[in-house]
Amino acid sequence: AALKHLHEWLGKIERSGERKKVIETVRSEHGRTKTTRIESAVTTRWNSRHKETVCANTNQYDIDLAIRRMVCVGGVDEKLYVDCQKIDDFSEAFINKEQWGVYHQYEAARRAMEQLSAPFFVMCENLSIKNVGTDMMVKDLTKRKKLYLVLDKLFVMPTNDYTSEYEKLVEVDMHDSIKLARRLAWRNFAFRFGFVTRCTTLNGAKSVDLDAVVDANLMAGFNDAPQLSDYKILGCMINPLMQSKLRMIDAGLCTEEQFEHGKEELLSRMTRYYESKCPSTDAPTKNDSP
């Protein structure tokens, strides 16, 4: 619902010259010299919703102030103001602080599978607000540094090399909706990519019913797939950086069972190749190590 609310506003701004003028006026007042383009998501385009939140977060203060100038007496969206005033509810008109917090974390939370399973992620600072302790506004909104360390409420980040590479990190709690979205993304990706198979837990819970249970173990209702697709496992085994059973298992790339299946498939393909090219040459057997 929060992302839908943002999408509706950015869509209206993108399609209206009058609303764009309000945004430009706010930017001019704040002395912005460099900004990012405001654009709404297109559902048929890959990663479009994420790009939408990036542009919104970069321009957060300007967009928020511009919307408030549009939804007022004499504003571009005066009718919306009147309708909300009648029911004394402006939740459909304005983007509240909690929603901006969700957008901010959503931008940073979209990562690869190995990071989706981590109980933390790093988030960019919000440059669009005033500098702390001053009335100065940042002119260039495009140079955002990674400043916030977003943590699962039950997780404590130990001091290590990961955090020491940043000049400063401010810890903030992860929104429940972001935690749920990351869990759903990881579990759906893992299942669709064939890394896991669904099963029923010992207490009778179905795997699909556990997808949205944020406090349950990430692997609850899942078993490691007995084998990975040939393209995944063979591509890893012939990679010069791998080619080691222990290294691949320790890195979490596969289980021992998945490695052995891939090894058999690789040797089988090598055997077929040598037999087709050099019939008189002794071909490797499955008992040989790759």
GROMACS .gro file of C-alpha atoms in nm:
model
  290
    1ALA     CA    1   0.000   0.000   0.000
    2ALA     CA    2   0.283   0.242   0.081
    3LEU     CA    3   0.456   0.184  -0.255
    4LYS     CA    4   0.123   0.219  -0.435
    5HIS     CA    5   0.066   0.555  -0.263
    6LEU     CA    6   0.407   0.680  -0.376
    7HIS     CA    7   0.351   0.551  -0.729
    8GLU     CA    8   0.021   0.736  -0.758
    9TRP     CA    9   0.178   1.067  -0.657
   10LEU     CA   10   0.486   1.035  -0.880
   11GLY     CA   11   0.260   0.938  -1.169
   12LYS     CA   12   0.048   1.250  -1.122
   13ILE     CA   13   0.357   1.470  -1.100
   14GLU     CA   14   0.516   1.314  -1.407
   15ARG     CA   15   0.202   1.365  -1.618
   16SER     CA   16   0.123   1.721  -1.507
   17GLY     CA   17   0.309   2.035  -1.611
   18GLU     CA   18   0.150   2.233  -1.326
   19ARG     CA   19   0.271   1.988  -1.063
   20LYS     CA   20   0.618   1.982  -1.217
   21LYS     CA   21   0.630   2.362  -1.182
   22VAL     CA   22   0.556   2.330  -0.810
   23ILE     CA   23   0.847   2.086  -0.774
   24GLU     CA   24   1.079   2.316  -0.969
   25THR     CA   25   0.980   2.612  -0.751
   26VAL     CA   26   1.061   2.420  -0.434
   27ARG     CA   27   1.396   2.309  -0.578
   28SER     CA   28   1.478   2.668  -0.673
   29GLU     CA   29   1.398   2.789  -0.321
   30HIS     CA   30   1.631   2.526  -0.178
   31GLY     CA   31   1.910   2.617  -0.417
   32ARG     CA   32   1.937   2.274  -0.575
   33THR     CA   33   2.197   2.268  -0.851
   34LYS     CA   34   2.184   1.897  -0.931
   35THR     CA   35   1.893   1.659  -0.881
   36THR     CA   36   1.765   1.329  -1.013
   37ARG     CA   37   1.471   1.299  -1.247
   38ILE     CA   38   1.135   1.223  -1.089
   39GLU     CA   39   0.981   0.922  -1.265
   40SER     CA   40   0.705   0.676  -1.187
   41ALA     CA   41   0.731   0.299  -1.217
   42VAL     CA   42   0.616   0.097  -1.517
   43THR     CA   43   0.497  -0.248  -1.411
   44THR     CA   44   0.621  -0.415  -1.731
   45ARG     CA   45   0.980  -0.303  -1.679
   46TRP     CA   46   1.234  -0.489  -1.468
   47ASN     CA   47   1.336  -0.314  -1.145
   48SER     CA   48   1.111  -0.017  -1.228
   49ARG     CA   49   0.956   0.009  -0.879
   50HIS     CA   50   1.301   0.019  -0.720
   51LYS     CA   51   1.414   0.302  -0.947
   52GLU     CA   52   1.098   0.488  -0.855
   53THR     CA   53   1.184   0.476  -0.484
   54VAL     CA   54   1.545   0.579  -0.552
   55CYS     CA   55   1.437   0.900  -0.725
   56ALA     CA   56   1.174   0.967  -0.457
   57ASN     CA   57   1.421   0.921  -0.171
   58THR     CA   58   1.678   1.143  -0.337
   59ASN     CA   59   1.419   1.421  -0.369
   60GLN     CA   60   1.226   1.337  -0.052
   61TYR     CA   61   1.203   1.678   0.117
   62ASP     CA   62   1.128   1.862  -0.207
   63ILE     CA   63   0.857   1.614  -0.309
   64ASP     CA   64   0.698   1.614   0.036
   65LEU     CA   65   0.685   1.994   0.053
   66ALA     CA   66   0.561   2.021  -0.307
   67ILE     CA   67   0.274   1.778  -0.237
   68ARG     CA   68   0.168   1.987   0.062
   69ARG     CA   69   0.164   2.295  -0.158
   70MET     CA   70  -0.045   2.115  -0.418
   71VAL     CA   71  -0.299   1.981  -0.165
   72CYS     CA   72  -0.416   2.308  -0.013
   73VAL     CA   73  -0.656   2.594  -0.076
   74GLY     CA   74  -0.564   2.743  -0.413
   75GLY     CA   75  -0.329   2.454  -0.493
   76VAL     CA   76  -0.327   2.229  -0.800
   77ASP     CA   77  -0.502   1.957  -0.600
   78GLU     CA   78  -0.743   2.177  -0.404
   79LYS     CA   79  -1.029   1.932  -0.468
   80LEU     CA   80  -0.834   1.654  -0.294
   81TYR     CA   81  -0.776   1.890  -0.001
   82VAL     CA   82  -1.150   1.966   0.027
   83ASP     CA   83  -1.242   1.596   0.009
   84CYS     CA   84  -0.993   1.504   0.281
   85GLN     CA   85  -1.101   1.794   0.499
   86LYS     CA   86  -1.462   1.677   0.488
   87ILE     CA   87  -1.372   1.343   0.644
   88ASP     CA   88  -1.087   1.488   0.851
   89ASP     CA   89  -0.843   1.234   0.708
   90PHE     CA   90  -0.543   1.339   0.496
   91SER     CA   91  -0.377   0.996   0.481
   92GLU     CA   92  -0.468   0.964   0.112
   93ALA     CA   93  -0.326   1.307   0.036
   94PHE     CA   94   0.009   1.324   0.212
   95ILE     CA   95   0.299   1.082   0.248
   96ASN     CA   96   0.364   1.037   0.619
   97LYS     CA   97   0.696   0.995   0.799
   98GLU     CA   98   0.659   0.619   0.842
   99GLN     CA   99   0.594   0.571   0.469
  100TRP     CA  100   0.905   0.773   0.381
  101GLY     CA  101   1.096   0.546   0.618
  102VAL     CA  102   0.966   0.239   0.434
  103TYR     CA  103   1.068   0.387   0.096
  104HIS     CA  104   1.414   0.465   0.228
  105GLN     CA  105   1.469   0.111   0.353
  106TYR     CA  106   1.305  -0.047   0.049
  107GLU     CA  107   1.564   0.116  -0.176
  108ALA     CA  108   1.851  -0.032   0.024
  109ALA     CA  109   1.689  -0.369   0.096
  110ARG     CA  110   1.679  -0.488  -0.266
  111ARG     CA  111   1.988  -0.703  -0.293
  112ALA     CA  112   2.109  -1.044  -0.414
  113MET     CA  113   1.993  -1.362  -0.238
  114GLU     CA  114   2.291  -1.395  -0.005
  115GLN     CA  115   2.225  -1.043   0.124
  116LEU     CA  116   1.849  -1.091   0.147
  117SER     CA  117   1.912  -1.358   0.409
  118ALA     CA  118   2.137  -1.130   0.616
  119PRO     CA  119   1.972  -0.962   0.920
  120PHE     CA  120   2.108  -0.620   0.818
  121PHE     CA  121   2.180  -0.392   0.522
  122VAL     CA  122   2.337  -0.050   0.462
  123MET     CA  123   2.122   0.247   0.357
  124CYS     CA  124   2.205   0.585   0.200
  125GLU     CA  125   2.170   0.910   0.393
  126ASN     CA  126   1.885   1.152   0.326
  127LEU     CA  127   2.041   1.463   0.174
  128SER     CA  128   1.715   1.635   0.092
  129ILE     CA  129   1.655   1.757   0.449
  130LYS     CA  130   1.833   2.050   0.612
  131ASN     CA  131   2.184   2.005   0.747
  132VAL     CA  132   2.176   1.922   1.117
  133GLY     CA  133   2.200   2.239   1.326
  134THR     CA  134   2.174   2.474   1.027
  135ASP     CA  135   1.919   2.612   0.786
  136MET     CA  136   2.136   2.524   0.486
  137MET     CA  137   2.003   2.292   0.215
  138VAL     CA  138   2.232   2.059   0.017
  139LYS     CA  139   2.262   2.176  -0.344
  140ASP     CA  140   2.367   1.847  -0.505
  141LEU     CA  141   2.125   1.567  -0.417
  142THR     CA  142   2.303   1.298  -0.621
  143LYS     CA  143   2.605   1.236  -0.394
  144ARG     CA  144   2.449   1.033  -0.117
  145LYS     CA  145   2.682   0.838   0.112
  146LYS     CA  146   2.596   0.512   0.284
  147LEU     CA  147   2.528   0.621   0.639
  148TYR     CA  148   2.265   0.398   0.803
  149LEU     CA  149   2.300   0.038   0.915
  150VAL     CA  150   1.950  -0.114   0.920
  151LEU     CA  151   1.927  -0.406   1.162
  152ASP     CA  152   1.674  -0.672   1.243
  153LYS     CA  153   1.544  -0.579   1.589
  154LEU     CA  154   1.675  -0.908   1.733
  155PHE     CA  155   2.020  -0.879   1.573
  156VAL     CA  156   2.329  -0.711   1.718
  157MET     CA  157   2.601  -0.622   1.468
  158PRO     CA  158   2.946  -0.717   1.599
  159THR     CA  159   3.234  -0.480   1.533
  160ASN     CA  160   3.413  -0.617   1.230
  161ASP     CA  161   3.571  -0.530   0.896
  162TYR     CA  162   3.228  -0.493   0.734
  163THR     CA  163   3.133  -0.190   0.942
  164SER     CA  164   3.485  -0.044   0.968
  165GLU     CA  165   3.497   0.029   0.594
  166TYR     CA  166   3.243   0.308   0.643
  167GLU     CA  167   3.329   0.644   0.799
  168LYS     CA  168   3.012   0.647   1.008
  169LEU     CA  169   2.710   0.422   1.045
  170VAL     CA  170   2.396   0.506   1.240
  171GLU     CA  171   2.198   0.200   1.349
  172VAL     CA  172   1.821   0.200   1.287
  173ASP     CA  173   1.556  -0.070   1.328
  174MET     CA  174   1.428  -0.253   1.021
  175HIS     CA  175   1.062  -0.190   0.934
  176ASP     CA  176   0.843  -0.500   0.974
  177SER     CA  177   0.715  -0.463   0.617
  178ILE     CA  178   1.074  -0.456   0.484
  179LYS     CA  179   1.165  -0.764   0.688
  180LEU     CA  180   0.863  -0.947   0.546
  181ALA     CA  181   0.939  -0.839   0.189
  182ARG     CA  182   1.300  -0.961   0.213
  183ARG     CA  183   1.187  -1.295   0.356
  184LEU     CA  184   0.927  -1.346   0.083
  185ALA     CA  185   1.180  -1.253  -0.187
  186TRP     CA  186   1.448  -1.491  -0.057
  187ARG     CA  187   1.211  -1.787  -0.015
  188ASN     CA  188   1.050  -1.739  -0.356
  189PHE     CA  189   1.387  -1.698  -0.530
  190ALA     CA  190   1.533  -2.004  -0.355
  191PHE     CA  191   1.236  -2.220  -0.456
  192ARG     CA  192   1.206  -2.094  -0.814
  193PHE     CA  193   1.578  -2.127  -0.878
  194GLY     CA  194   1.567  -2.488  -0.763
  195PHE     CA  195   1.795  -2.446  -0.461
  196VAL     CA  196   1.535  -2.593  -0.224
  197THR     CA  197   1.227  -2.814  -0.223
  198ARG     CA  198   0.914  -2.758  -0.015
  199CYS     CA  199   0.818  -2.999   0.264
  200THR     CA  200   0.592  -3.025   0.565
  201THR     CA  201   0.753  -2.952   0.902
  202LEU     CA  202   0.756  -3.196   1.193
  203ASN     CA  203   0.466  -3.012   1.357
  204GLY     CA  204   0.259  -3.038   1.037
  205ALA     CA  205   0.301  -2.681   0.908
  206LYS     CA  206   0.302  -2.644   0.529
  207SER     CA  207   0.599  -2.475   0.369
  208VAL     CA  208   0.394  -2.219   0.175
  209ASP     CA  209   0.217  -2.113   0.496
  210LEU     CA  210   0.554  -2.030   0.653
  211ASP     CA  211   0.659  -1.787   0.378
  212ALA     CA  212   0.505  -1.489   0.558
  213VAL     CA  213   0.595  -1.592   0.915
  214VAL     CA  214   0.877  -1.344   0.976
  215ASP     CA  215   0.987  -1.493   1.309
  216ALA     CA  216   1.024  -1.847   1.170
  217ASN     CA  217   1.360  -1.982   1.052
  218LEU     CA  218   1.434  -1.876   0.694
  219MET     CA  219   1.465  -2.242   0.588
  220ALA     CA  220   1.151  -2.356   0.774
  221GLY     CA  221   0.952  -2.590   0.547
  222PHE     CA  222   1.243  -2.620   0.303
  223ASN     CA  223   1.493  -2.895   0.228
  224ASP     CA  224   1.805  -2.849   0.019
  225ALA     CA  225   1.733  -2.972  -0.333
  226PRO     CA  226   1.898  -3.313  -0.397
  227GLN     CA  227   2.057  -3.168  -0.711
  228LEU     CA  228   2.102  -2.831  -0.879
  229SER     CA  229   2.043  -2.767  -1.246
  230ASP     CA  230   2.335  -2.873  -1.465
  231TYR     CA  231   2.407  -2.518  -1.576
  232LYS     CA  232   2.438  -2.393  -1.217
  233ILE     CA  233   2.653  -2.670  -1.072
  234LEU     CA  234   2.872  -2.731  -1.379
  235GLY     CA  235   2.932  -2.360  -1.428
  236CYS     CA  236   3.060  -2.341  -1.073
  237MET     CA  237   3.272  -2.656  -1.090
  238ILE     CA  238   3.465  -2.543  -1.399
  239ASN     CA  239   3.518  -2.192  -1.260
  240PRO     CA  240   3.894  -2.152  -1.192
  241LEU     CA  241   3.816  -1.991  -0.856
  242MET     CA  242   3.630  -2.302  -0.738
  243GLN     CA  243   3.707  -2.656  -0.857
  244SER     CA  244   3.720  -2.767  -0.495
  245LYS     CA  245   3.451  -2.965  -0.318
  246LEU     CA  246   3.534  -2.829   0.027
  247ARG     CA  247   3.558  -2.471  -0.097
  248MET     CA  248   3.223  -2.485  -0.274
  249ILE     CA  249   3.044  -2.640   0.025
  250ASP     CA  250   3.204  -2.401   0.276
  251ALA     CA  251   3.101  -2.106   0.059
  252GLY     CA  252   2.741  -2.227   0.065
  253LEU     CA  253   2.729  -2.275  -0.313
  254CYS     CA  254   2.606  -2.633  -0.285
  255THR     CA  255   2.563  -2.928  -0.053
  256GLU     CA  256   2.778  -3.241  -0.067
  257GLU     CA  257   2.496  -3.432  -0.239
  258GLN     CA  258   2.455  -3.155  -0.500
  259PHE     CA  259   2.832  -3.153  -0.562
  260GLU     CA  260   2.847  -3.531  -0.615
  261HIS     CA  261   2.558  -3.518  -0.862
  262GLY     CA  262   2.730  -3.237  -1.052
  263LYS     CA  263   3.058  -3.426  -1.053
  264GLU     CA  264   2.890  -3.732  -1.207
  265GLU     CA  265   2.724  -3.517  -1.474
  266LEU     CA  266   3.052  -3.340  -1.557
  267LEU     CA  267   3.243  -3.668  -1.593
  268SER     CA  268   2.960  -3.810  -1.803
  269ARG     CA  269   2.982  -3.516  -2.042
  270MET     CA  270   3.360  -3.536  -2.058
  271THR     CA  271   3.331  -3.909  -2.137
  272ARG     CA  272   3.086  -3.847  -2.421
  273TYR     CA  273   3.310  -3.574  -2.561
  274TYR     CA  274   3.628  -3.787  -2.568
  275GLU     CA  275   3.441  -4.086  -2.709
  276SER     CA  276   3.300  -3.874  -2.994
  277LYS     CA  277   3.630  -3.701  -3.076
  278CYS     CA  278   3.888  -3.967  -2.997
  279PRO     CA  279   3.733  -4.318  -2.996
  280SER     CA  280   4.072  -4.483  -2.949
  281THR     CA  281   4.170  -4.268  -2.651
  282ASP     CA  282   4.097  -4.391  -2.303
  283ALA     CA  283   3.817  -4.168  -2.173
  284PRO     CA  284   3.796  -4.067  -1.805
  285THR     CA  285   3.565  -4.272  -1.588
  286LYS     CA  286   3.330  -4.169  -1.311
  287ASN     CA  287   3.583  -4.297  -1.056
  288ASP     CA  288   3.835  -4.034  -1.170
  289SER     CA  289   3.843  -3.698  -0.994
  290PRO     CA  290   3.757  -3.393  -1.206
   0.00000   0.00000   0.00000
